PDB file of C-alpha atoms in Angstrom:
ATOM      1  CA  UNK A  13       7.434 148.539 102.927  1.00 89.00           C
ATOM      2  CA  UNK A  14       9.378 146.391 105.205  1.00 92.00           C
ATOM      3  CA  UNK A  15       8.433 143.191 102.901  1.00 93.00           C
ATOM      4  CA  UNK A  16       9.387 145.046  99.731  1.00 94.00           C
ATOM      5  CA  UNK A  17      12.743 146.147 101.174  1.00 95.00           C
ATOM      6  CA  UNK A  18      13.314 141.965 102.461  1.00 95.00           C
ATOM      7  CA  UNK A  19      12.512 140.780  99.014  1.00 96.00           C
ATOM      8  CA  UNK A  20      15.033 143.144  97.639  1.00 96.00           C
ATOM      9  CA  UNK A  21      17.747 142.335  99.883  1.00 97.00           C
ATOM     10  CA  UNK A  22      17.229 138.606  98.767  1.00 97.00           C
ATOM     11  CA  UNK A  23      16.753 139.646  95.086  1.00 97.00           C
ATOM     12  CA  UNK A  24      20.555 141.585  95.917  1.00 97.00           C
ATOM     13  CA  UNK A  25      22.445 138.841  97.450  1.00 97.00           C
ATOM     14  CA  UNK A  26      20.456 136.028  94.734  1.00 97.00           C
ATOM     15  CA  UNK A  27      22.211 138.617  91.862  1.00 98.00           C
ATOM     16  CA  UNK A  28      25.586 139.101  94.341  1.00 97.00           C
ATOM     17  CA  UNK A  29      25.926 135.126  94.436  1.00 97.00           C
ATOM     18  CA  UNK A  30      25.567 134.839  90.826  1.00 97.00           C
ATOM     19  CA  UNK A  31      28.236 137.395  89.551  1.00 97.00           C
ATOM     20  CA  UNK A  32      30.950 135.715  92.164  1.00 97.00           C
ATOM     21  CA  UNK A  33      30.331 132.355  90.647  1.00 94.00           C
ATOM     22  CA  UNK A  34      30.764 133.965  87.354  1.00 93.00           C
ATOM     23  CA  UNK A  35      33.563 135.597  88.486  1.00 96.00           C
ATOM     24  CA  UNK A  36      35.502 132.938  89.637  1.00 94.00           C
ATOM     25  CA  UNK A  37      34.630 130.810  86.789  1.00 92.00           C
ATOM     26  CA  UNK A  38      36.072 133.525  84.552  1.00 93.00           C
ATOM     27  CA  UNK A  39      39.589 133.449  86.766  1.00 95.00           C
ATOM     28  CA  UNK A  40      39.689 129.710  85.733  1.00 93.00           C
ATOM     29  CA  UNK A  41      39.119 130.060  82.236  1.00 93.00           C
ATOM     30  CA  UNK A  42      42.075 132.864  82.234  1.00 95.00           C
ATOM     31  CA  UNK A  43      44.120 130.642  84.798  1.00 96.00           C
ATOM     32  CA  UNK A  44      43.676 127.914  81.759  1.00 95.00           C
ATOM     33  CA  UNK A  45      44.353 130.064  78.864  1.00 95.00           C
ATOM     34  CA  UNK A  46      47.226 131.546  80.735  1.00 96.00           C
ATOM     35  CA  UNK A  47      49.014 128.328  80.786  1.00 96.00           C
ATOM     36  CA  UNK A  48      47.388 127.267  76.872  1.00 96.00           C
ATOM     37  CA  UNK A  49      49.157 130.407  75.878  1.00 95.00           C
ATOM     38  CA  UNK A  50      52.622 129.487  77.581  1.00 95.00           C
ATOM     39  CA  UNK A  51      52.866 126.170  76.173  1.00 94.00           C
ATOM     40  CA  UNK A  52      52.109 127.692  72.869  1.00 94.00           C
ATOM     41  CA  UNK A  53      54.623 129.961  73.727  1.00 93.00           C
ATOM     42  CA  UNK A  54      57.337 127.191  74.553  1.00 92.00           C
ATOM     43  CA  UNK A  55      56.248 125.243  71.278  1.00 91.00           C
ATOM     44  CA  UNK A  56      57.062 128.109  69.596  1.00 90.00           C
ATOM     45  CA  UNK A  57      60.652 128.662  71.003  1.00 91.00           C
ATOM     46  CA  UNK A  58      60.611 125.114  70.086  1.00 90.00           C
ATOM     47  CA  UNK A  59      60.403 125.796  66.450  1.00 91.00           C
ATOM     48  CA  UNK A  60      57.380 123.216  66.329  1.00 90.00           C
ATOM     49  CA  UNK A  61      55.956 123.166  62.928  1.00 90.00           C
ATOM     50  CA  UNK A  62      52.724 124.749  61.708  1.00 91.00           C
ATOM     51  CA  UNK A  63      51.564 121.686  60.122  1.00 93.00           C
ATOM     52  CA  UNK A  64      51.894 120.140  64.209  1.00 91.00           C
ATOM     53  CA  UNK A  65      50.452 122.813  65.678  1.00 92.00           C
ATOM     54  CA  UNK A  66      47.259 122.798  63.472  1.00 93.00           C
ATOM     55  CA  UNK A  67      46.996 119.060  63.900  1.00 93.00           C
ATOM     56  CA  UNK A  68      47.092 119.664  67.681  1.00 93.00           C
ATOM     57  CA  UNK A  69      44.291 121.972  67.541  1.00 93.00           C
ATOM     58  CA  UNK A  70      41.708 120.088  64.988  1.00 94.00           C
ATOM     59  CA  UNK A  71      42.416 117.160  67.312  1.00 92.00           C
ATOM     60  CA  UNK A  72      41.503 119.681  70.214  1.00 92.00           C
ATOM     61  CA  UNK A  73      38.472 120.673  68.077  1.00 91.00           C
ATOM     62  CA  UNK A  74      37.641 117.223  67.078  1.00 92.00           C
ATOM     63  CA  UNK A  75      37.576 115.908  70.549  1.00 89.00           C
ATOM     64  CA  UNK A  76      35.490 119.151  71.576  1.00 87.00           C
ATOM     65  CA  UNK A  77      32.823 118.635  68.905  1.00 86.00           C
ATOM     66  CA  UNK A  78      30.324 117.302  70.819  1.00 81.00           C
ATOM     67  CA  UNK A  79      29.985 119.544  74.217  1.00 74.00           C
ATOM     68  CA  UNK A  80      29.480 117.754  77.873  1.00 70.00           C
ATOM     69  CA  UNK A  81      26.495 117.910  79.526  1.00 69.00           C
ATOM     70  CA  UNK A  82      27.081 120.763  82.607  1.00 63.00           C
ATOM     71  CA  UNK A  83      30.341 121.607  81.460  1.00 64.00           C
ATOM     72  CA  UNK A  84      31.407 124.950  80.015  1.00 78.00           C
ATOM     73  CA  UNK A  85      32.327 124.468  76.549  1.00 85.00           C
ATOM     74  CA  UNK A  86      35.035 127.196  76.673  1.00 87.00           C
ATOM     75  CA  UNK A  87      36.559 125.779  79.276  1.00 89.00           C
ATOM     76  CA  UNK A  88      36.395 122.231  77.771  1.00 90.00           C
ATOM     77  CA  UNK A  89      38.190 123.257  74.766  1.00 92.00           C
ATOM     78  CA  UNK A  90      40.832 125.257  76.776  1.00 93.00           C
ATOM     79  CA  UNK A  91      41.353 122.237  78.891  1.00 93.00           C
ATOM     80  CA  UNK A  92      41.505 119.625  75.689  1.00 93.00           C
ATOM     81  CA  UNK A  93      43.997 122.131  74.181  1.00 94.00           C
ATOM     82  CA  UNK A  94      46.153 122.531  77.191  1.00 94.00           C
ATOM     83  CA  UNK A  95      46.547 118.459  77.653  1.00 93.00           C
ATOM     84  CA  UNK A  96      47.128 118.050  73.735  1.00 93.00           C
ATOM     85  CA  UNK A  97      49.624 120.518  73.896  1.00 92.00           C
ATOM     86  CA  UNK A  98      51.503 119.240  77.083  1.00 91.00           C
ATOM     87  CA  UNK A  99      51.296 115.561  75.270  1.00 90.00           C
ATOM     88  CA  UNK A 100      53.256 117.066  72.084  1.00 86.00           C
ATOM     89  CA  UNK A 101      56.803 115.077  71.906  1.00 81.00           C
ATOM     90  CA  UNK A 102      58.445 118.832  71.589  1.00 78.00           C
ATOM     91  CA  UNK A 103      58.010 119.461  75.107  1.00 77.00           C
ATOM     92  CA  UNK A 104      58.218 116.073  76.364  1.00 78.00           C
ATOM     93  CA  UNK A 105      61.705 115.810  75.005  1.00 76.00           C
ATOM     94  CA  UNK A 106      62.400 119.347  76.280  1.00 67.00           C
ATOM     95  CA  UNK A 107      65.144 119.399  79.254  1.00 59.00           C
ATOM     96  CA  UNK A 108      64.087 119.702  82.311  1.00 47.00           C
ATOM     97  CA  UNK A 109      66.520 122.585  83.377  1.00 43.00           C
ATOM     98  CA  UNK A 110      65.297 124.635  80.191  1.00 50.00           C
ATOM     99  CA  UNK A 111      61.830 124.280  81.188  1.00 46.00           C
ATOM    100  CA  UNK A 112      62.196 125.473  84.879  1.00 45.00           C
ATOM    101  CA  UNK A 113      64.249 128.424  83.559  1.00 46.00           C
ATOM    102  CA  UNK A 114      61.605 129.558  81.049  1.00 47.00           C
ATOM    103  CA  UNK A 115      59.091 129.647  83.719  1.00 47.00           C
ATOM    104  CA  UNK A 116      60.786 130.880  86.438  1.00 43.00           C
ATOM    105  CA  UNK A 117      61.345 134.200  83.792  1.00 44.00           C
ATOM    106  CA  UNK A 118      58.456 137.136  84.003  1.00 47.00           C
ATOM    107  CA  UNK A 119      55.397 136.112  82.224  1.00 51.00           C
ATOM    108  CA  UNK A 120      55.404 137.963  79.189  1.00 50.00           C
ATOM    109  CA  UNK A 121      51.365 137.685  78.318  1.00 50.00           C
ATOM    110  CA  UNK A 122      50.399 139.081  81.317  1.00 48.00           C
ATOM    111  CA  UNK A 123      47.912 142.021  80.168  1.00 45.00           C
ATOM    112  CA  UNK A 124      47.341 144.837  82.692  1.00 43.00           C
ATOM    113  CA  UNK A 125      43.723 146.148  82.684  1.00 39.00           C
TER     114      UNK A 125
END
């Protein structure tokens, strides 16, 4: 009985040390879509064109085709996206001042659960 109650102790903390690695890579993935979804937002304050926007993201696509070996292809993507989007001349050309005030302002996509 002792055994059976050691093996299930291990079996516990094997299953506790999986859901806190998926747990934490879940807060990077929304970390990463958190700040996807406030460029976006910017971009859009930005009056950048559909037509830009959707080449942004079929390049994001295009470079995401293919998925890496050990990486997680959600977070890939999300991480393509986010560097596309920072590269677009919009925000690049953006003043600085106007970009520190937008993000010093409440974030307006935070959900509460």
């Amino acid at each position: 009985e002792l055994q059976q109650k050691v093996e299930e102790t291990e079996l516990l903390k094997m299953e506790l040390q999986m859901l806190e690695t998926e747990r934490v890579r879940l807060s990077l993935v929304e970390e990463k879509l958190m700040d996807v979804l406030q460029l976006l937002q910017q971009l859009r304050d930005l009056n950048i064109s559909k037509r830009a926007l959707g080449k942004i993201l079929l390049s994001t696509l295009e470079s995401c085709r293919d998925p890496q070996p050990g990486k997680a292809h959600l977070f890939e993507v999300l991480d393509t996206l986010y560097h596309e989007l920072t590269a677009c001349e919009l925000l690049q050309s953006q003043p600085l001042e106007k970009a520190q005030s937008r993000q010093s302002l409440a974030n307006p996509l935070v959900i509460s659960c």
